[in-house]
PDB file of C-alpha atoms and ligand atoms in Angstrom:
ATOM      1  CA  VAL V   1      98.454 129.310  76.399  1.00  0.00           C
ATOM      2  CA  ASP V   2      99.375 129.314  80.051  1.00  0.00           C
ATOM      3  CA  PRO V   3     102.052 126.034  80.334  1.00  0.00           C
ATOM      4  CA  VAL V   4     100.395 122.573  81.576  1.00  0.00           C
ATOM      5  CA  VAL V   5     100.434 122.618  85.528  1.00  0.00           C
ATOM      6  CA  VAL V   6      99.685 119.025  86.562  1.00  0.00           C
ATOM      7  CA  ALA V   7      99.440 118.890  90.650  1.00  0.00           C
ATOM      8  CA  VAL V   8     100.052 115.862  92.550  1.00  0.00           C
ATOM      9  CA  ASP V   9      99.237 115.868  96.100  1.00  0.00           C
ATOM     10  CA  GLY V  10      98.721 114.304  99.127  1.00  0.00           C
ATOM     11  CA  PRO V  11      99.768 112.677 101.700  1.00  0.00           C
ATOM     12  CA  ALA V  12     103.422 110.604 102.867  1.00  0.00           C
ATOM     13  CA  ALA V  13     104.017 107.468 101.291  1.00  0.00           C
ATOM     14  CA  ALA V  14     101.495 107.058  98.068  1.00  0.00           C
ATOM     15  CA  GLY V  15     103.750 107.130  95.493  1.00  0.00           C
ATOM     16  CA  LYS V  16     103.366 110.720  94.707  1.00  0.00           C
ATOM     17  CA  GLY V  17     107.280 111.242  93.751  1.00  0.00           C
ATOM     18  CA  THR V  18     107.818 108.183  91.843  1.00  0.00           C
ATOM     19  CA  LEU V  19     104.649 108.883  89.612  1.00  0.00           C
ATOM     20  CA  ALA V  20     105.199 112.694  88.979  1.00  0.00           C
ATOM     21  CA  ARG V  21     108.132 112.225  87.827  1.00  0.00           C
ATOM     22  CA  ARG V  22     106.968 109.361  85.745  1.00  0.00           C
ATOM     23  CA  LEU V  23     104.222 112.094  84.867  1.00  0.00           C
ATOM     24  CA  ALA V  24     106.644 114.710  83.686  1.00  0.00           C
ATOM     25  CA  ARG V  25     108.461 112.892  82.064  1.00  0.00           C
ATOM     26  CA  GLU V  26     106.164 111.295  79.276  1.00  0.00           C
ATOM     27  CA  LEU V  27     104.802 115.076  79.466  1.00  0.00           C
ATOM     28  CA  GLY V  28     107.689 116.482  79.055  1.00  0.00           C
ATOM     29  CA  LEU V  29     107.358 118.618  82.377  1.00  0.00           C
ATOM     30  CA  PRO V  30     109.872 120.279  84.143  1.00  0.00           C
ATOM     31  CA  TYR V  31     109.121 117.742  87.998  1.00  0.00           C
ATOM     32  CA  LEU V  32     109.326 119.747  91.429  1.00  0.00           C
ATOM     33  CA  ASP V  33     109.370 118.010  94.632  1.00  0.00           C
ATOM     34  CA  THR V  34     108.206 120.874  96.525  1.00  0.00           C
ATOM     35  CA  GLY V  35     108.173 118.344  99.772  1.00  0.00           C
ATOM     36  CA  LEU V  36     112.104 118.473  99.507  1.00  0.00           C
ATOM     37  CA  LEU V  37     111.902 122.259  99.746  1.00  0.00           C
ATOM     38  CA  TYR V  38     110.252 121.914 103.467  1.00  0.00           C
ATOM     39  CA  ARG V  39     113.101 119.057 104.251  1.00  0.00           C
ATOM     40  CA  ALA V  40     115.855 121.713 103.418  1.00  0.00           C
ATOM     41  CA  VAL V  41     114.048 124.102 105.828  1.00  0.00           C
ATOM     42  CA  ALA V  42     114.356 121.664 109.229  1.00  0.00           C
ATOM     43  CA  ARG V  43     117.382 120.374 107.934  1.00  0.00           C
ATOM     44  CA  ARG V  44     119.510 124.061 108.110  1.00  0.00           C
ATOM     45  CA  VAL V  45     117.730 124.712 110.869  1.00  0.00           C
ATOM     46  CA  LEU V  46     118.584 121.991 113.002  1.00  0.00           C
ATOM     47  CA  LEU V  47     122.262 121.959 111.810  1.00  0.00           C
ATOM     48  CA  ALA V  48     122.102 125.220 113.794  1.00  0.00           C
ATOM     49  CA  GLY V  49     121.506 123.631 117.078  1.00  0.00           C
ATOM     50  CA  GLY V  50     118.004 124.883 115.990  1.00  0.00           C
ATOM     51  CA  LEU V  51     114.458 123.754 117.220  1.00  0.00           C
ATOM     52  CA  PRO V  52     111.696 123.626 113.410  1.00  0.00           C
ATOM     53  CA  THR V  53     109.135 124.759 116.096  1.00  0.00           C
ATOM     54  CA  ASP V  54     110.667 127.739 116.571  1.00  0.00           C
ATOM     55  CA  PRO V  55     109.090 130.742 114.544  1.00  0.00           C
ATOM     56  CA  GLY V  56     112.161 133.049 114.579  1.00  0.00           C
ATOM     57  CA  ALA V  57     114.572 129.310 113.447  1.00  0.00           C
ATOM     58  CA  ALA V  58     112.062 128.689 110.954  1.00  0.00           C
ATOM     59  CA  GLU V  59     111.204 131.809 109.167  1.00  0.00           C
ATOM     60  CA  ALA V  60     115.382 132.921 108.606  1.00  0.00           C
ATOM     61  CA  ALA V  61     116.078 129.061 107.589  1.00  0.00           C
ATOM     62  CA  ALA V  62     113.784 129.511 104.713  1.00  0.00           C
ATOM     63  CA  ARG V  63     114.487 132.907 103.719  1.00  0.00           C
ATOM     64  CA  GLY V  64     117.834 132.074 103.666  1.00  0.00           C
ATOM     65  CA  LEU V  65     117.245 129.009 101.499  1.00  0.00           C
ATOM     66  CA  ASP V  66     119.953 128.478  98.249  1.00  0.00           C
ATOM     67  CA  LEU V  67     118.976 125.639  95.697  1.00  0.00           C
ATOM     68  CA  ALA V  68     121.847 123.810  96.429  1.00  0.00           C
ATOM     69  CA  ASP V  69     119.955 123.077 100.499  1.00  0.00           C
ATOM     70  CA  LEU V  70     117.642 120.884  97.725  1.00  0.00           C
ATOM     71  CA  ASP V  71     119.998 118.650  96.544  1.00  0.00           C
ATOM     72  CA  ARG V  72     122.130 117.601  99.631  1.00  0.00           C
ATOM     73  CA  PRO V  73     122.634 114.055 100.732  1.00  0.00           C
ATOM     74  CA  ASP V  74     121.261 113.737 104.688  1.00  0.00           C
ATOM     75  CA  LEU V  75     117.411 114.915 103.662  1.00  0.00           C
ATOM     76  CA  ARG V  76     115.066 112.038 103.876  1.00  0.00           C
ATOM     77  CA  GLY V  77     115.903 110.340 107.699  1.00  0.00           C
ATOM     78  CA  ALA V  78     113.568 111.052 110.408  1.00  0.00           C
ATOM     79  CA  GLU V  79     114.156 114.412 112.263  1.00  0.00           C
ATOM     80  CA  VAL V  80     113.561 115.917 108.458  1.00  0.00           C
ATOM     81  CA  ASP V  81     111.249 114.390 108.238  1.00  0.00           C
ATOM     82  CA  GLN V  82     109.309 115.756 111.338  1.00  0.00           C
ATOM     83  CA  GLY V  83     111.068 118.772 111.665  1.00  0.00           C
ATOM     84  CA  ALA V  84     110.461 119.193 107.921  1.00  0.00           C
ATOM     85  CA  SER V  85     106.326 119.298 109.032  1.00  0.00           C
ATOM     86  CA  GLN V  86     106.943 121.311 111.326  1.00  0.00           C
ATOM     87  CA  VAL V  87     108.575 123.948 110.328  1.00  0.00           C
ATOM     88  CA  ALA V  88     105.726 123.917 107.726  1.00  0.00           C
ATOM     89  CA  ALA V  89     102.582 124.636 109.554  1.00  0.00           C
ATOM     90  CA  GLN V  90     104.090 127.602 110.429  1.00  0.00           C
ATOM     91  CA  PRO V  91     102.778 130.963 107.740  1.00  0.00           C
ATOM     92  CA  ALA V  92     105.652 132.636 107.527  1.00  0.00           C
ATOM     93  CA  VAL V  93     107.790 129.411 106.377  1.00  0.00           C
ATOM     94  CA  ARG V  94     105.304 129.396 103.569  1.00  0.00           C
ATOM     95  CA  ALA V  95     104.983 132.396 102.192  1.00  0.00           C
ATOM     96  CA  ALA V  96     108.188 133.174 101.831  1.00  0.00           C
ATOM     97  CA  LEU V  97     108.351 128.941 100.184  1.00  0.00           C
ATOM     98  CA  LEU V  98     105.199 130.736  97.762  1.00  0.00           C
ATOM     99  CA  ASP V  99     106.637 131.962  95.589  1.00  0.00           C
ATOM    100  CA  PHE V 100     110.330 130.150  94.472  1.00  0.00           C
ATOM    101  CA  GLN V 101     106.845 127.512  93.558  1.00  0.00           C
ATOM    102  CA  ARG V 102     104.532 129.794  90.888  1.00  0.00           C
ATOM    103  CA  ASP V 103     107.826 130.718  89.158  1.00  0.00           C
ATOM    104  CA  PHE V 104     108.256 127.340  88.591  1.00  0.00           C
ATOM    105  CA  ALA V 105     105.088 126.730  87.663  1.00  0.00           C
ATOM    106  CA  ALA V 106     104.443 130.231  85.813  1.00  0.00           C
ATOM    107  CA  ARG V 107     108.179 129.440  83.545  1.00  0.00           C
ATOM    108  CA  LYS V 108     107.359 126.049  81.388  1.00  0.00           C
ATOM    109  CA  GLY V 109     104.866 124.247  84.050  1.00  0.00           C
ATOM    110  CA  GLY V 110     105.346 120.707  85.514  1.00  0.00           C
ATOM    111  CA  VAL V 111     104.511 118.513  87.302  1.00  0.00           C
ATOM    112  CA  MET V 112     104.921 118.946  91.104  1.00  0.00           C
ATOM    113  CA  ASP V 113     104.275 116.669  94.177  1.00  0.00           C
ATOM    114  CA  GLY V 114     103.446 118.389  97.467  1.00  0.00           C
ATOM    115  CA  ARG V 115     100.804 118.721  99.983  1.00  0.00           C
ATOM    116  CA  ASP V 116      99.061 122.250  99.061  1.00  0.00           C
ATOM    117  CA  ILE V 117      99.766 122.454  95.090  1.00  0.00           C
ATOM    118  CA  GLY V 118      95.844 121.811  93.648  1.00  0.00           C
ATOM    119  CA  THR V 119      94.954 124.137  96.855  1.00  0.00           C
ATOM    120  CA  VAL V 120      96.776 126.820  97.126  1.00  0.00           C
ATOM    121  CA  VAL V 121     100.903 127.191  94.953  1.00  0.00           C
ATOM    122  CA  CYS V 122      98.320 126.858  91.717  1.00  0.00           C
ATOM    123  CA  PRO V 123      94.999 126.323  91.786  1.00  0.00           C
ATOM    124  CA  ASP V 124      94.335 127.228  88.185  1.00  0.00           C
ATOM    125  CA  ALA V 125      96.206 123.395  88.209  1.00  0.00           C
ATOM    126  CA  ARG V 126      95.440 121.655  83.990  1.00  0.00           C
ATOM    127  CA  VAL V 127      95.293 118.263  86.819  1.00  0.00           C
ATOM    128  CA  LYS V 128      95.212 117.843  89.771  1.00  0.00           C
ATOM    129  CA  LEU V 129      95.292 114.513  91.049  1.00  0.00           C
ATOM    130  CA  PHE V 130      95.009 113.296  95.118  1.00  0.00           C
ATOM    131  CA  VAL V 131      97.094 110.572  95.454  1.00  0.00           C
ATOM    132  CA  THR V 132      96.105 108.573  98.549  1.00  0.00           C
ATOM    133  CA  ALA V 133      96.995 104.518  99.950  1.00  0.00           C
ATOM    134  CA  SER V 134      96.145 103.343 103.136  1.00  0.00           C
ATOM    135  CA  PRO V 135      98.045 104.015 106.530  1.00  0.00           C
ATOM    136  CA  GLU V 136      99.617 100.454 106.335  1.00  0.00           C
ATOM    137  CA  ALA V 137     100.311 100.228 103.238  1.00  0.00           C
ATOM    138  CA  ARG V 138     102.350 103.672 103.189  1.00  0.00           C
ATOM    139  CA  ALA V 139     103.660 102.364 106.253  1.00  0.00           C
ATOM    140  CA  ARG V 140     104.757  99.522 104.379  1.00  0.00           C
ATOM    141  CA  ARG V 141     106.716 101.321 101.460  1.00  0.00           C
ATOM    142  CA  ARG V 142     107.731 103.547 103.729  1.00  0.00           C
ATOM    143  CA  TRP V 143     109.470 100.771 105.443  1.00  0.00           C
ATOM    144  CA  LEU V 144     111.639  99.054 102.642  1.00  0.00           C
ATOM    145  CA  GLU V 145     112.557 102.191 100.842  1.00  0.00           C
ATOM    146  CA  ARG V 146     114.841 102.999 104.681  1.00  0.00           C
ATOM    147  CA  ALA V 147     114.847  98.982 104.775  1.00  0.00           C
ATOM    148  CA  GLY V 148     116.695  98.795 101.135  1.00  0.00           C
ATOM    149  CA  ARG V 149     118.765 101.961 102.080  1.00  0.00           C
ATOM    150  CA  GLY V 150     120.006  99.587 105.133  1.00  0.00           C
ATOM    151  CA  GLU V 151     118.522 101.864 108.194  1.00  0.00           C
ATOM    152  CA  VAL V 152     117.189  99.290 110.772  1.00  0.00           C
ATOM    153  CA  VAL V 153     114.056 100.499 111.446  1.00  0.00           C
ATOM    154  CA  VAL V 154     110.284  98.742 113.177  1.00  0.00           C
ATOM    155  CA  LEU V 155     107.966  99.010 110.898  1.00  0.00           C
ATOM    156  CA  GLU V 156     105.367  99.378 113.818  1.00  0.00           C
ATOM    157  CA  GLU V 157     108.135 102.600 114.345  1.00  0.00           C
ATOM    158  CA  VAL V 158     107.316 103.827 111.114  1.00  0.00           C
ATOM    159  CA  ALA V 159     103.897 103.788 111.239  1.00  0.00           C
ATOM    160  CA  ALA V 160     103.112 106.042 114.091  1.00  0.00           C
ATOM    161  CA  GLU V 161     105.848 108.124 112.572  1.00  0.00           C
ATOM    162  CA  MET V 162     104.223 108.690 110.162  1.00  0.00           C
ATOM    163  CA  ALA V 163     100.477 108.715 111.249  1.00  0.00           C
ATOM    164  CA  LEU V 164     102.182 112.063 113.277  1.00  0.00           C
ATOM    165  CA  ARG V 165     102.971 113.958 110.172  1.00  0.00           C
ATOM    166  CA  ASP V 166     100.542 113.433 108.105  1.00  0.00           C
ATOM    167  CA  ALA V 167      97.692 114.309 111.897  1.00  0.00           C
ATOM    168  CA  ARG V 168      99.809 117.484 111.647  1.00  0.00           C
ATOM    169  CA  ASP V 169     100.164 117.680 108.200  1.00  0.00           C
ATOM    170  CA  ALA V 170      96.092 117.552 107.559  1.00  0.00           C
ATOM    171  CA  ALA V 171      95.469 119.790 110.082  1.00  0.00           C
ATOM    172  CA  ARG V 172      97.473 122.842 110.556  1.00  0.00           C
ATOM    173  CA  ASP V 173      95.299 126.532 110.080  1.00  0.00           C
ATOM    174  CA  VAL V 174      97.492 127.690 106.442  1.00  0.00           C
ATOM    175  CA  ALA V 175      97.127 124.976 103.782  1.00  0.00           C
ATOM    176  CA  PRO V 176      96.153 122.383 105.373  1.00  0.00           C
ATOM    177  CA  MET V 177      96.550 118.865 102.908  1.00  0.00           C
ATOM    178  CA  ARG V 178      92.789 118.399 101.330  1.00  0.00           C
ATOM    179  CA  PRO V 179      92.084 117.721  98.063  1.00  0.00           C
ATOM    180  CA  ALA V 180      91.180 120.593  96.022  1.00  0.00           C
ATOM    181  CA  GLU V 181      87.763 120.314  95.492  1.00  0.00           C
ATOM    182  CA  ASP V 182      88.340 119.451  91.915  1.00  0.00           C
ATOM    183  CA  ALA V 183      90.956 117.160  92.090  1.00  0.00           C
ATOM    184  CA  LEU V 184      90.162 113.078  90.908  1.00  0.00           C
ATOM    185  CA  LEU V 185      91.290 110.603  93.466  1.00  0.00           C
ATOM    186  CA  LEU V 186      93.338 108.161  93.159  1.00  0.00           C
ATOM    187  CA  ASP V 187      94.064 105.323  95.563  1.00  0.00           C
ATOM    188  CA  THR V 188      97.140 103.007  95.465  1.00  0.00           C
ATOM    189  CA  THR V 189      96.834 100.847  98.482  1.00  0.00           C
ATOM    190  CA  GLU V 190      96.634  97.592  95.535  1.00  0.00           C
ATOM    191  CA  MET V 191      98.379  99.094  92.769  1.00  0.00           C
ATOM    192  CA  ASP V 192     102.004  99.415  91.995  1.00  0.00           C
ATOM    193  CA  ALA V 193     104.078 101.504  90.327  1.00  0.00           C
ATOM    194  CA  GLU V 194     103.573 101.036  87.151  1.00  0.00           C
ATOM    195  CA  ALA V 195      99.462 100.081  87.489  1.00  0.00           C
ATOM    196  CA  ALA V 196      99.666 103.579  89.686  1.00  0.00           C
ATOM    197  CA  PHE V 197     101.514 105.327  86.141  1.00  0.00           C
ATOM    198  CA  ARG V 198      98.184 104.113  83.610  1.00  0.00           C
ATOM    199  CA  GLU V 199      95.579 104.557  85.915  1.00  0.00           C
ATOM    200  CA  ALA V 200      97.451 108.420  86.480  1.00  0.00           C
ATOM    201  CA  TRP V 201      97.868 109.112  82.865  1.00  0.00           C
ATOM    202  CA  THR V 202      94.661 107.773  81.965  1.00  0.00           C
ATOM    203  CA  LEU V 203      93.847 111.016  84.420  1.00  0.00           C
ATOM    204  CA  VAL V 204      95.878 112.734  83.292  1.00  0.00           C
ATOM    205  CA  GLN V 205      94.727 111.884  79.368  1.00  0.00           C
ATOM    206  CA  ALA V 206      91.341 112.804  79.509  1.00  0.00           C
ATOM    207  CA  ARG V 207      92.457 116.753  80.950  1.00  0.00           C
ATOM    208  CA  LEU V 208      95.088 117.297  78.773  1.00  0.00           C
TER     209      LEU V 208
HETATM  210  O1  C5P I 301     106.039 115.066 100.256  1.00  0.00           O
HETATM  211  P1  C5P I 301     108.019 115.070 101.713  1.00  0.00           P
HETATM  212  O2  C5P I 301     107.247 114.036 102.661  1.00  0.00           O
HETATM  213  O3  C5P I 301     108.306 114.646 100.830  1.00  0.00           O
HETATM  214  O4  C5P I 301     107.157 116.481 102.433  1.00  0.00           O
HETATM  215  C1  C5P I 301     108.125 117.056 103.882  1.00  0.00           C
HETATM  216  C2  C5P I 301     106.818 117.419 104.545  1.00  0.00           C
HETATM  217  O5  C5P I 301     106.602 118.903 104.217  1.00  0.00           O
HETATM  218  C3  C5P I 301     105.112 116.784 104.808  1.00  0.00           C
HETATM  219  O6  C5P I 301     105.022 116.287 105.784  1.00  0.00           O
HETATM  220  C4  C5P I 301     105.137 118.182 104.984  1.00  0.00           C
HETATM  221  O7  C5P I 301     104.667 118.348 105.918  1.00  0.00           O
HETATM  222  C5  C5P I 301     105.441 119.362 103.994  1.00  0.00           C
HETATM  223  N1  C5P I 301     105.106 119.109 102.800  1.00  0.00           N
HETATM  224  C6  C5P I 301     103.663 121.106 102.651  1.00  0.00           C
HETATM  225  N2  C5P I 301     103.272 121.380 101.643  1.00  0.00           N
HETATM  226  C7  C5P I 301     104.048 120.684 100.074  1.00  0.00           C
HETATM  227  C8  C5P I 301     104.937 119.940 100.346  1.00  0.00           C
HETATM  228  C9  C5P I 301     105.019 119.617 101.648  1.00  0.00           C
HETATM  229  O8  C5P I 301     104.021 121.219 103.740  1.00  0.00           O
HETATM  230  N3  C5P I 301     103.580 121.018  98.930  1.00  0.00           N
END
C-alpha cells in the first residue's frame, strides 16, 4: 500500500504548522514544512545581495538549496516572508523544489504543510485539509508570535504584510494557493490549537 500522506494547506498563520506537527506525531508520520523550502531560497537570494523577484537569482538559489539551509535561525523575519512568496511565484523555483517534496512523501508518507500540497505536490494524498481563519485572527496570531520573540511589531503592519502575501500566493499563475476539490475545510477562527487538533483528528480518522 502507498504510504499515508496528509496535506495541510492554507494561508499564513491559519494554524497549519502547529496542527500538522501534532498530526504527524499522533500518526507516527514524518512532518515537512514546505514553506521552509521557499523561505530558505529567499534567504539565500537576500544574503547574496540579490532580489527575490529576480528569476535568475531565485532559480540559482533553489537549485543550490541544501538541507542545512532549512535549519537556519533567520527564516521567519518579515523580509523573508515577502521574499519567500516572491520566489514562490516563479515556475522555475517551484519546479526545482518539486522532486524533493514528492520524494519525501513517497518514502514514508508524511504530513506536509504548505499551499499546493493537495493540488500539485501530492494530488493523491489520503487526506487533504485546507485550514483557514479570518484575516483578523491570523494577523493577531502572527503578531503575538513576533511580539513573543521580543520583536517590536505593529498589528496593522503585520495584517497588511500578511494580506499582501496571501494575495500574491492566491493570484500567481503556477500552483496558486487554493483548496483542492476534495479538501476538507477547517476554519480555526474560533478555535485554540487544542480544539483545532481535535476537529482535524476527527476529519483525518474518517478518511484513514
Ligand atoms: O508557510 P509559510 O508561510 O512558511 O510559507 C512561506 C511562503 O512560501 C508562502 O507565502 C508561499 O508563497 C510559499 N509556499 C508555497 N508553497 C508551499 C509552501 C509555501 O508557495 N507549498
